[in-house]
Tab-separated table of N, CA and C and ligand atoms in Angstrom:
chain	number	residue	atom	x	y	z
A	1	MET	N	74.471	81.897	108.527
A	1	MET	CA	74.019	82.779	109.184
A	1	MET	C	74.524	84.227	107.842
A	2	ASN	N	74.076	85.083	107.298
A	2	ASN	CA	74.347	85.900	106.318
A	2	ASN	C	75.312	86.573	106.541
A	3	GLN	N	76.400	87.214	106.458
A	3	GLN	CA	77.318	87.873	106.840
A	3	GLN	C	77.530	88.855	105.442
A	4	ALA	N	78.291	90.153	105.983
A	4	ALA	CA	78.852	90.880	105.376
A	4	ALA	C	80.258	90.802	104.956
A	5	THR	N	81.565	90.708	104.093
A	5	THR	CA	82.799	90.981	104.532
A	5	THR	C	83.890	91.591	103.149
A	6	LEU	N	84.446	92.908	104.100
A	6	LEU	CA	85.430	93.915	103.035
A	6	LEU	C	86.838	92.654	102.286
A	7	VAL	N	86.181	92.977	100.755
A	7	VAL	CA	87.701	92.454	100.105
A	7	VAL	C	88.223	93.579	99.551
A	8	LEU	N	89.631	93.758	99.434
A	8	LEU	CA	90.433	94.739	98.803
A	8	LEU	C	91.482	94.050	98.109
A	9	VAL	N	90.961	94.155	96.736
A	9	VAL	CA	92.634	93.843	95.955
A	9	VAL	C	93.930	94.873	96.253
A	10	LYS	N	94.840	94.542	96.968
A	10	LYS	CA	95.779	95.631	97.495
A	10	LYS	C	96.680	95.830	96.350
A	11	PRO	N	97.414	96.993	96.438
A	11	PRO	CA	98.056	97.615	95.007
A	11	PRO	C	98.861	96.417	94.229
A	12	ASP	N	99.820	95.623	95.215
A	12	ASP	CA	100.678	94.457	94.602
A	12	ASP	C	99.217	93.578	93.654
A	13	GLY	N	98.162	93.495	94.010
A	13	GLY	CA	97.282	92.645	93.321
A	13	GLY	C	96.792	93.379	92.072
A	14	LEU	N	96.769	94.592	92.142
A	14	LEU	CA	96.625	95.223	90.915
A	14	LEU	C	97.774	95.641	89.703
A	15	LYS	N	99.108	95.452	90.602
A	15	LYS	CA	100.196	95.829	89.812
A	15	LYS	C	100.706	94.500	89.103
A	16	LYS	N	100.024	93.159	89.890
A	16	LYS	CA	100.268	91.859	89.207
A	16	LYS	C	99.047	91.312	88.347
A	17	SER	N	98.075	92.302	88.167
A	17	SER	CA	97.197	92.086	87.094
A	17	SER	C	96.751	90.842	87.685
A	18	LEU	N	96.097	90.581	89.173
A	18	LEU	CA	95.701	89.595	90.001
A	18	LEU	C	94.107	89.324	90.021
A	19	THR	N	93.554	90.623	89.195
A	19	THR	CA	92.132	90.740	89.612
A	19	THR	C	91.426	90.102	89.016
A	20	GLY	N	91.424	89.575	87.896
A	20	GLY	CA	90.324	88.751	87.561
A	20	GLY	C	90.605	87.180	87.961
A	21	ASN	N	91.909	87.280	88.140
A	21	ASN	CA	91.695	85.513	88.852
A	21	ASN	C	91.197	85.507	90.293
A	22	ILE	N	91.876	86.572	91.035
A	22	ILE	CA	90.904	86.835	92.314
A	22	ILE	C	89.328	86.795	92.470
A	23	LEU	N	88.765	87.542	91.822
A	23	LEU	CA	87.481	87.594	91.395
A	23	LEU	C	87.117	85.759	91.209
A	24	THR	N	87.776	85.340	90.087
A	24	THR	CA	87.244	83.898	89.733
A	24	THR	C	87.229	82.926	91.364
A	25	ARG	N	88.478	83.217	91.950
A	25	ARG	CA	89.022	82.547	92.968
A	25	ARG	C	87.657	82.185	93.812
A	26	LEU	N	87.389	83.776	93.956
A	26	LEU	CA	86.446	84.135	94.948
A	26	LEU	C	84.653	83.832	94.603
A	27	SER	N	84.505	83.725	93.628
A	27	SER	CA	83.277	82.911	93.029
A	27	SER	C	83.169	81.597	93.364
A	28	GLU	N	84.247	80.990	93.800
A	28	GLU	CA	84.057	79.598	94.224
A	28	GLU	C	82.997	79.611	95.442
A	29	THR	N	82.882	80.576	96.285
A	29	THR	CA	82.029	80.620	97.497
A	29	THR	C	80.663	80.908	97.095
A	30	LYS	N	80.444	81.310	95.915
A	30	LYS	CA	79.254	81.692	95.362
A	30	LYS	C	78.440	82.576	96.138
A	31	LEU	N	79.297	83.482	96.693
A	31	LEU	CA	78.625	84.717	97.415
A	31	LEU	C	78.542	85.695	96.633
A	32	GLU	N	77.518	86.809	96.938
A	32	GLU	CA	77.416	87.482	96.075
A	32	GLU	C	78.160	88.908	96.458
A	33	ILE	N	78.674	89.698	95.250
A	33	ILE	CA	78.927	90.992	95.717
A	33	ILE	C	78.126	91.970	95.589
A	34	VAL	N	78.018	93.071	96.516
A	34	VAL	CA	76.939	93.859	96.745
A	34	VAL	C	77.703	94.994	96.298
A	35	ALA	N	78.626	95.628	96.378
A	35	ALA	CA	79.172	96.665	96.403
A	35	ALA	C	80.869	96.627	95.861
A	36	THR	N	81.191	97.476	94.692
A	36	THR	CA	82.701	97.368	94.322
A	36	THR	C	82.877	98.551	93.803
A	37	LYS	N	84.476	99.047	93.961
A	37	LYS	CA	84.504	100.320	93.380
A	37	LYS	C	86.213	100.439	93.494
A	38	MET	N	86.938	100.781	92.113
A	38	MET	CA	87.976	101.729	92.963
A	38	MET	C	88.067	102.529	93.536
A	39	ALA	N	89.073	102.772	94.641
A	39	ALA	CA	89.132	103.462	95.573
A	39	ALA	C	90.797	104.411	95.684
A	40	ARG	N	90.798	106.051	95.771
A	40	ARG	CA	92.348	105.982	95.888
A	40	ARG	C	92.580	106.172	97.726
A	41	VAL	N	93.426	106.003	98.207
A	41	VAL	CA	93.729	105.296	99.424
A	41	VAL	C	94.598	106.185	99.892
A	42	SER	N	93.757	107.394	101.100
A	42	SER	CA	94.248	108.546	101.497
A	42	SER	C	95.304	107.920	102.743
A	43	ARG	N	96.262	108.586	103.243
A	43	ARG	CA	97.274	107.902	104.255
A	43	ARG	C	95.965	107.926	105.519
A	44	GLU	N	95.021	108.525	105.511
A	44	GLU	CA	93.985	108.796	106.475
A	44	GLU	C	92.980	107.858	106.646
A	45	LEU	N	92.886	106.885	105.180
A	45	LEU	CA	92.203	106.213	105.108
A	45	LEU	C	92.909	105.228	105.777
A	46	ALA	N	93.860	104.984	105.105
A	46	ALA	CA	95.170	103.564	105.164
A	46	ALA	C	95.234	103.541	106.708
A	47	ALA	N	95.831	104.641	107.282
A	47	ALA	CA	96.184	104.461	108.922
A	47	ALA	C	94.735	103.910	109.409
A	48	ASP	N	93.257	104.471	109.116
A	48	ASP	CA	92.008	104.411	110.027
A	48	ASP	C	91.981	102.375	109.669
A	49	HIS	N	92.394	102.276	108.203
A	49	HIS	CA	91.447	100.852	107.906
A	49	HIS	C	92.920	100.065	109.271
A	50	TYR	N	94.126	100.392	109.513
A	50	TYR	CA	94.967	99.605	109.894
A	50	TYR	C	95.263	100.352	111.325
A	51	ARG	N	94.210	100.923	111.693
A	51	ARG	CA	94.638	101.196	113.041
A	51	ARG	C	95.016	100.282	114.125
A	52	HIS	N	94.478	98.918	114.113
A	52	HIS	CA	94.990	98.443	115.092
A	52	HIS	C	95.795	97.783	114.535
A	53	LEU	N	96.914	97.994	113.980
A	53	LEU	CA	98.226	97.860	113.956
A	53	LEU	C	99.237	99.244	114.879
A	54	LYS	N	98.784	100.211	115.100
A	54	LYS	CA	99.511	101.441	115.092
A	54	LYS	C	100.358	101.284	116.027
A	55	ASP	N	101.056	100.573	116.626
A	55	ASP	CA	101.639	100.106	117.857
A	55	ASP	C	102.971	99.336	117.336
A	56	LYS	N	102.769	98.743	115.949
A	56	LYS	CA	103.677	97.805	115.388
A	56	LYS	C	104.538	98.686	114.937
A	57	PRO	N	105.977	97.833	115.143
A	57	PRO	CA	107.051	98.937	114.294
A	57	PRO	C	106.692	98.891	112.123
A	58	PHE	N	106.000	97.752	111.890
A	58	PHE	CA	105.773	98.188	110.276
A	58	PHE	C	104.596	98.892	110.144
A	59	PHE	N	104.035	99.755	111.019
A	59	PHE	CA	102.724	100.033	110.799
A	59	PHE	C	102.829	101.420	109.480
A	60	ASP	N	103.768	102.141	109.581
A	60	ASP	CA	104.117	102.938	108.666
A	60	ASP	C	104.027	102.224	107.536
A	61	ASP	N	105.223	101.431	107.335
A	61	ASP	CA	104.971	100.440	106.109
A	61	ASP	C	103.793	100.020	105.622
A	62	VAL	N	102.617	99.103	106.255
A	62	VAL	CA	102.068	98.777	105.897
A	62	VAL	C	100.646	99.821	105.368
A	63	VAL	N	100.877	101.258	105.808
A	63	VAL	CA	100.011	102.450	105.565
A	63	VAL	C	100.642	102.717	104.049
A	64	LYS	N	101.611	102.615	104.034
A	64	LYS	CA	102.513	103.109	102.738
A	64	LYS	C	102.136	102.083	101.314
A	65	TYR	N	101.763	100.702	102.051
A	65	TYR	CA	102.000	100.022	100.980
A	65	TYR	C	100.497	99.863	100.870
A	66	LEU	N	99.289	100.028	101.784
A	66	LEU	CA	97.524	100.299	101.067
A	66	LEU	C	97.764	101.388	100.361
A	67	GLN	N	98.553	102.578	100.598
A	67	GLN	CA	98.198	103.585	99.635
A	67	GLN	C	98.926	103.669	98.308
A	68	GLY	N	99.869	102.602	98.260
A	68	GLY	CA	100.227	102.009	96.715
A	68	GLY	C	101.529	102.451	97.054
A	69	GLU	N	102.454	103.444	97.757
A	69	GLU	CA	103.282	103.747	97.162
A	69	GLU	C	104.672	103.357	96.918
A	70	PHE	N	104.635	101.575	97.429
A	70	PHE	CA	105.607	100.613	96.995
A	70	PHE	C	105.504	100.155	95.322
A	71	HIS	N	104.457	100.484	94.736
A	71	HIS	CA	103.888	99.654	93.777
A	71	HIS	C	103.404	100.527	92.384
A	72	ASP	N	103.432	101.803	92.859
A	72	ASP	CA	102.782	102.567	91.471
A	72	ASP	C	101.803	102.411	91.097
A	73	ARG	N	100.561	102.007	91.937
A	73	ARG	CA	99.372	101.808	91.596
A	73	ARG	C	98.662	102.612	92.905
A	74	ARG	N	98.040	104.280	92.953
A	74	ARG	CA	97.656	104.584	94.163
A	74	ARG	C	96.395	104.169	94.285
A	75	LYS	N	95.834	103.195	94.388
A	75	LYS	CA	94.512	102.778	94.313
A	75	LYS	C	94.010	101.525	94.531
A	76	VAL	N	93.108	101.158	95.212
A	76	VAL	CA	92.943	99.558	95.460
A	76	VAL	C	91.380	99.176	94.883
A	77	MET	N	91.279	97.877	94.841
A	77	MET	CA	89.740	97.693	94.457
A	77	MET	C	89.081	96.893	95.175
A	78	ALA	N	88.182	98.321	96.029
A	78	ALA	CA	87.034	97.554	97.083
A	78	ALA	C	85.811	96.832	97.078
A	79	MET	N	85.766	95.944	97.610
A	79	MET	CA	84.432	95.150	97.425
A	79	MET	C	83.895	94.539	98.990
A	80	VAL	N	82.323	94.412	99.004
A	80	VAL	CA	81.690	93.927	99.826
A	80	VAL	C	81.150	92.628	99.066
A	81	TYR	N	81.824	91.326	99.884
A	81	TYR	CA	81.034	90.322	99.262
A	81	TYR	C	79.879	89.778	100.417
A	82	TRP	N	78.852	88.973	100.337
A	82	TRP	CA	78.074	88.730	100.755
A	82	TRP	C	76.930	87.394	100.964
A	83	GLY	N	76.746	86.960	102.302
A	83	GLY	CA	76.100	85.497	102.257
A	83	GLY	C	76.489	84.704	103.156
A	84	LYS	N	76.129	83.347	103.184
A	84	LYS	CA	76.283	82.924	104.261
A	84	LYS	C	77.997	82.540	104.126
A	85	ASP	N	77.810	82.691	106.082
A	85	ASP	CA	79.637	82.582	106.598
A	85	ASP	C	80.493	83.185	105.391
A	86	ALA	N	80.137	84.541	105.036
A	86	ALA	CA	81.144	84.933	104.256
A	86	ALA	C	82.373	85.099	104.699
A	87	ILE	N	82.590	85.713	105.831
A	87	ILE	CA	84.050	86.149	106.382
A	87	ILE	C	84.834	84.853	106.317
A	88	ASN	N	84.326	84.078	106.805
A	88	ASN	CA	85.042	82.327	106.969
A	88	ASN	C	85.373	82.181	105.380
A	89	LYS	N	84.474	82.272	104.760
A	89	LYS	CA	84.881	81.779	103.181
A	89	LYS	C	85.662	82.589	102.495
A	90	VAL	N	85.780	83.919	103.091
A	90	VAL	CA	86.314	84.589	101.823
A	90	VAL	C	87.809	84.162	102.590
A	91	ARG	N	87.998	84.164	103.905
A	91	ARG	CA	88.813	84.279	104.327
A	91	ARG	C	90.369	82.629	104.182
A	92	ASP	N	89.393	81.871	104.286
A	92	ASP	CA	89.876	80.599	103.436
A	92	ASP	C	90.309	80.585	102.607
A	93	ILE	N	89.805	81.320	101.200
A	93	ILE	CA	90.435	81.227	99.928
A	93	ILE	C	91.892	82.335	100.310
A	94	ALA	N	91.477	83.405	100.621
A	94	ALA	CA	92.499	84.520	100.851
A	94	ALA	C	94.049	83.329	101.453
A	95	GLY	N	93.726	82.923	102.758
A	95	GLY	CA	94.758	82.149	103.241
A	95	GLY	C	95.697	83.236	103.986
A	96	ALA	N	96.320	82.701	104.711
A	96	ALA	CA	97.256	83.382	106.092
A	96	ALA	C	97.976	84.566	105.616
A	97	THR	N	97.468	85.503	107.008
A	97	THR	CA	98.585	86.675	106.938
A	97	THR	C	99.948	86.641	105.988
A	98	ASN	N	100.663	85.525	106.569
A	98	ASN	CA	102.240	85.402	106.096
A	98	ASN	C	101.920	84.513	105.244
A	99	PRO	N	102.465	85.368	104.186
A	99	PRO	CA	102.434	84.502	102.547
A	99	PRO	C	103.004	83.181	102.556
A	100	GLU	N	103.918	83.116	103.096
A	100	GLU	CA	104.945	82.337	103.197
A	100	GLU	C	104.380	80.561	103.858
A	101	GLU	N	103.413	81.442	105.100
A	101	GLU	CA	102.584	80.091	105.998
A	101	GLU	C	101.466	79.711	105.469
A	102	ALA	N	101.327	80.724	104.275
A	102	ALA	CA	99.843	80.443	103.967
A	102	ALA	C	99.527	79.368	102.760
A	103	ASP	N	98.665	78.985	103.087
A	103	ASP	CA	98.164	77.658	101.963
A	103	ASP	C	98.716	77.743	100.704
A	104	PRO	N	99.483	76.893	99.944
A	104	PRO	CA	100.157	77.519	98.935
A	104	PRO	C	99.140	77.675	97.881
A	105	VAL	N	98.143	76.967	97.618
A	105	VAL	CA	96.967	77.127	97.176
A	105	VAL	C	95.468	78.237	97.159
A	106	SER	N	96.176	79.079	98.301
A	106	SER	CA	95.525	80.016	98.717
A	106	SER	C	95.850	81.090	97.766
A	107	ILE	N	95.161	82.205	97.779
A	107	ILE	CA	95.409	83.587	97.005
A	107	ILE	C	96.956	84.183	97.596
A	108	ARG	N	96.706	84.248	98.797
A	108	ARG	CA	98.144	84.605	99.481
A	108	ARG	C	99.476	83.671	99.660
A	109	GLY	N	98.937	82.567	99.254
A	109	GLY	CA	99.990	81.568	99.344
A	109	GLY	C	100.845	81.452	97.928
A	110	SER	N	99.522	81.698	96.773
A	110	SER	CA	99.676	81.662	95.681
A	110	SER	C	100.763	82.876	94.983
A	111	PHE	N	100.780	84.041	95.712
A	111	PHE	CA	101.019	85.297	95.010
A	111	PHE	C	101.946	86.618	95.965
A	112	GLY	N	101.479	85.781	97.101
A	112	GLY	CA	102.023	87.124	97.956
A	112	GLY	C	103.735	87.076	98.265
A	113	ARG	N	104.090	87.418	98.985
A	113	ARG	CA	105.750	87.823	99.065
A	113	ARG	C	106.112	88.038	100.471
A	114	ILE	N	106.948	88.402	101.034
A	114	ILE	CA	107.489	89.335	101.843
A	114	ILE	C	108.736	89.955	101.752
A	115	THR	N	108.547	91.106	101.420
A	115	THR	CA	109.930	92.026	100.897
A	115	THR	C	110.993	91.804	102.026
A	116	THR	N	111.886	92.343	101.257
A	116	THR	CA	113.253	92.315	101.940
A	116	THR	C	113.269	92.937	103.609
A	117	LYS	N	112.222	94.468	103.322
A	117	LYS	CA	112.046	95.236	104.438
A	117	LYS	C	111.369	94.225	105.566
A	118	GLY	N	110.488	93.484	105.109
A	118	GLY	CA	109.640	92.202	106.050
A	118	GLY	C	107.844	92.561	105.910
A	119	VAL	N	107.421	93.475	105.310
A	119	VAL	CA	106.334	93.676	105.033
A	119	VAL	C	105.819	92.520	104.109
A	120	TYR	N	104.496	92.033	104.619
A	120	TYR	CA	103.736	90.939	104.131
A	120	TYR	C	103.145	91.943	102.594
A	121	GLU	N	103.483	91.576	101.573
A	121	GLU	CA	102.586	91.974	100.123
A	121	GLU	C	101.702	90.220	99.957
A	122	ASN	N	100.550	90.690	100.707
A	122	ASN	CA	99.917	89.818	100.414
A	122	ASN	C	98.646	89.898	99.516
A	123	VAL	N	98.700	90.968	98.497
A	123	VAL	CA	97.734	90.903	97.964
A	123	VAL	C	95.993	91.080	97.652
A	124	ILE	N	95.751	90.825	98.600
A	124	ILE	CA	94.439	91.043	99.138
A	124	ILE	C	93.958	91.082	100.652
A	125	HIS	N	93.195	92.522	100.899
A	125	HIS	CA	92.951	92.062	102.556
A	125	HIS	C	91.064	91.517	102.473
A	126	ALA	N	90.822	90.815	103.446
A	126	ALA	CA	89.882	90.167	104.065
A	126	ALA	C	89.579	90.758	104.942
A	127	SER	N	88.093	90.917	105.811
A	127	SER	CA	87.867	90.956	107.011
A	127	SER	C	87.754	89.435	107.830
A	128	SER	N	88.216	89.761	109.301
A	128	SER	CA	88.206	88.470	110.117
A	128	SER	C	87.423	88.508	111.024
A	129	ASP	N	86.319	89.639	110.863
A	129	ASP	CA	85.344	89.178	112.181
A	129	ASP	C	84.044	90.149	111.880
A	130	GLU	N	83.294	90.107	112.520
A	130	GLU	CA	81.865	90.329	112.311
A	130	GLU	C	82.362	92.150	112.370
A	131	LYS	N	82.479	91.887	113.646
A	131	LYS	CA	82.740	93.738	113.990
A	131	LYS	C	83.932	94.063	113.140
A	132	ASP	N	85.024	93.463	112.506
A	132	ASP	CA	85.890	94.363	111.802
A	132	ASP	C	85.274	94.557	110.518
A	133	ALA	N	84.502	93.664	109.910
A	133	ALA	CA	83.879	93.710	108.885
A	133	ALA	C	82.912	95.061	109.056
A	134	GLU	N	81.892	95.056	109.850
A	134	GLU	CA	81.485	96.072	110.001
A	134	GLU	C	81.898	97.554	110.040
A	135	ARG	N	82.874	97.552	110.909
A	135	ARG	CA	84.062	98.680	110.947
A	135	ARG	C	84.615	99.031	109.356
A	136	GLU	N	85.244	98.207	109.144
A	136	GLU	CA	85.958	98.783	107.318
A	136	GLU	C	84.710	98.485	106.316
A	137	ILE	N	83.753	98.127	106.222
A	137	ILE	CA	82.530	98.484	105.316
A	137	ILE	C	82.298	99.996	105.528
A	138	LYS	N	81.993	100.268	106.739
A	138	LYS	CA	81.419	101.570	106.664
A	138	LYS	C	82.762	102.869	106.685
A	139	LEU	N	84.152	102.065	106.939
A	139	LEU	CA	85.146	102.926	106.288
A	139	LEU	C	85.032	103.363	104.530
A	140	TRP	N	85.042	102.255	104.123
A	140	TRP	CA	85.536	102.218	102.751
A	140	TRP	C	83.929	102.426	102.004
A	141	PHE	N	82.849	102.618	102.157
A	141	PHE	CA	81.820	102.446	101.382
A	141	PHE	C	80.582	103.503	102.456
A	142	LYS	N	80.306	104.039	101.431
A	142	LYS	CA	78.699	104.958	102.348
A	142	LYS	C	77.586	104.042	101.675
A	143	PRO	N	76.359	104.093	102.697
A	143	PRO	CA	75.297	103.545	102.520
A	143	PRO	C	74.637	103.336	100.873
A	144	ALA	N	74.526	104.462	100.278
A	144	ALA	CA	74.233	104.170	98.457
A	144	ALA	C	75.088	103.523	98.003
A	145	GLU	N	76.239	102.957	98.325
A	145	GLU	CA	76.790	102.283	97.476
A	145	GLU	C	76.887	100.939	97.726
A	146	ILE	N	76.323	100.789	98.464
A	146	ILE	CA	76.150	98.969	98.751
A	146	ILE	C	74.604	98.640	98.481
A	147	ILE	N	74.339	97.601	97.775
A	147	ILE	CA	72.616	97.557	97.075
A	147	ILE	C	72.182	96.683	97.843
A	148	VAL	N	72.552	96.419	99.234
A	148	VAL	CA	71.492	95.315	100.433
A	148	VAL	C	72.085	96.668	100.960
A	149	ASP	N	70.734	96.687	102.356
A	149	ASP	CA	70.816	97.089	103.650
A	149	ASP	C	71.193	96.671	104.486
A	150	LEU	N	72.885	96.840	104.860
A	150	LEU	CA	73.542	96.368	105.712
A	150	LEU	C	73.099	96.594	107.317
A	151	TYR	N	73.303	97.640	107.413
A	151	TYR	CA	73.266	98.757	108.517
A	151	TYR	C	72.241	99.588	108.819
A	152	PRO	N	72.056	99.856	109.767
A	152	PRO	CA	71.088	101.031	109.925
A	152	PRO	C	71.712	102.131	109.314
A	153	THR	N	70.878	103.244	108.891
A	153	THR	CA	71.486	104.293	108.243
A	153	THR	C	70.160	105.969	109.089
A	154	LYS	N	70.870	106.755	108.831
A	154	LYS	CA	69.907	107.842	109.249
A	154	LYS	C	69.725	108.815	108.092
A	155	ASP	N	68.966	109.251	107.948
A	155	ASP	CA	68.487	110.206	106.746
A	155	ASP	C	68.836	111.739	107.247
A	156	THR	N	70.079	112.077	106.359
A	156	THR	CA	70.869	114.036	106.827
A	156	THR	C	70.697	114.570	105.334
A	157	ILE	N	70.177	115.934	105.579
A	157	ILE	CA	70.086	116.833	104.290
A	157	ILE	C	71.430	117.981	105.012
A	158	ILE	N	72.172	118.012	103.605
A	158	ILE	CA	73.496	118.251	103.657
A	158	ILE	C	73.462	119.751	102.905
A	159	LYS	N	73.436	120.859	103.190
A	159	LYS	CA	73.127	121.903	102.359
A	159	LYS	C	74.127	122.795	101.684
A	160	ASP	N	74.555	122.941	100.592
A	160	ASP	CA	75.804	124.164	100.721
A	160	ASP	C	77.198	122.745	100.739
A	161	LEU	N	76.909	121.700	99.892
A	161	LEU	CA	77.388	120.959	100.077
A	161	LEU	C	78.608	120.344	98.182
A	162	LYS	N	79.522	121.188	98.236
A	162	LYS	CA	80.262	121.153	96.923
A	162	LYS	C	80.566	120.193	96.239
A	163	THR	N	79.961	119.709	95.229
A	163	THR	CA	80.291	118.151	94.467
A	163	THR	C	80.358	118.591	92.971
A	164	LYS	N	80.616	117.546	92.197
A	164	LYS	CA	81.063	117.563	91.332
A	164	LYS	C	80.131	117.092	90.054
A	165	GLN	N	79.749	117.622	89.122
A	165	GLN	CA	78.839	117.139	88.155
A	165	GLN	C	79.666	116.776	86.887
A	166	TRP	N	78.676	116.115	86.221
A	166	TRP	CA	79.363	116.198	84.524
A	166	TRP	C	78.791	117.319	83.941
A	167	VAL	N	79.749	118.230	82.822
A	167	VAL	CA	79.361	118.861	82.280
A	167	VAL	C	78.018	119.126	81.336
B	1	CDP	O1	95.068	91.281	106.828
B	1	CDP	P1	95.206	90.305	107.855
B	1	CDP	O2	93.982	90.395	108.254
B	1	CDP	O3	95.374	88.641	107.839
B	1	CDP	O4	96.286	90.310	108.873
B	1	CDP	P2	96.769	91.964	110.236
B	1	CDP	O5	97.260	91.322	111.198
B	1	CDP	O6	95.455	92.320	109.988
B	1	CDP	O7	97.832	92.634	109.617
B	1	CDP	C1	97.468	93.546	108.179
B	1	CDP	C2	98.221	93.260	107.293
B	1	CDP	O8	99.496	94.254	107.839
B	1	CDP	C3	98.424	92.311	106.808
B	1	CDP	O9	97.355	91.722	105.720
B	1	CDP	C4	99.839	92.847	106.186
B	1	CDP	O10	99.460	93.070	104.893
B	1	CDP	C5	100.400	93.417	107.163
B	1	CDP	N1	101.393	92.578	107.964
B	1	CDP	C6	102.718	93.254	108.034
B	1	CDP	O11	103.265	92.946	106.768
B	1	CDP	N2	103.672	91.919	108.935
B	1	CDP	C7	103.440	91.364	110.016
B	1	CDP	N3	103.837	91.232	111.130
B	1	CDP	C8	101.558	91.422	110.072
B	1	CDP	C9	100.693	91.889	109.128
B	2	MG	MG1	93.264	92.072	109.804
């Protein structure tokens, strides 16, 4: 079954210059990239992305981590991968959440670390099931930024919206 999944190269992945490596590893899946962008991460966006962790003692730190506060990289690379069994294929190559327990040849096993404060800096985010994938993709991307029609949309006319244009 065709699925979509959200992948983020987290700020540690950017700082360690792993983007090319990660894209190469993920290309083993033969999935299609149907959306991609560099995104600044507001506190609100990071907190919403990790809202399932809001009662955990490390919540504040993972929000700061995703915002790039620990890596001097205030951005992530966001992508949507699409194709047969996309969610599990990407999760397999990403590896387990804890980089010390992750398969050593997975992305997280190869490049992740646990900080002295106990945060798992694991280089990459990958959606864990279809419900999460839909929620996360809708959080990070607008319909027009994705080149396939993944979820139902509606047309709205927005008046007096201030937007930047090229001079
Ligand atoms: O990212 P994944 O879906 O594998 O795991 P999660 O349980 O949804 O947690 C999200 C992120 O929080 C992880 O990728 C880690 O960066 C961080 N985390 C952590 O630092 N310490 C934990 N005990 C669990 C998660
Ligand atoms: Mg998760």
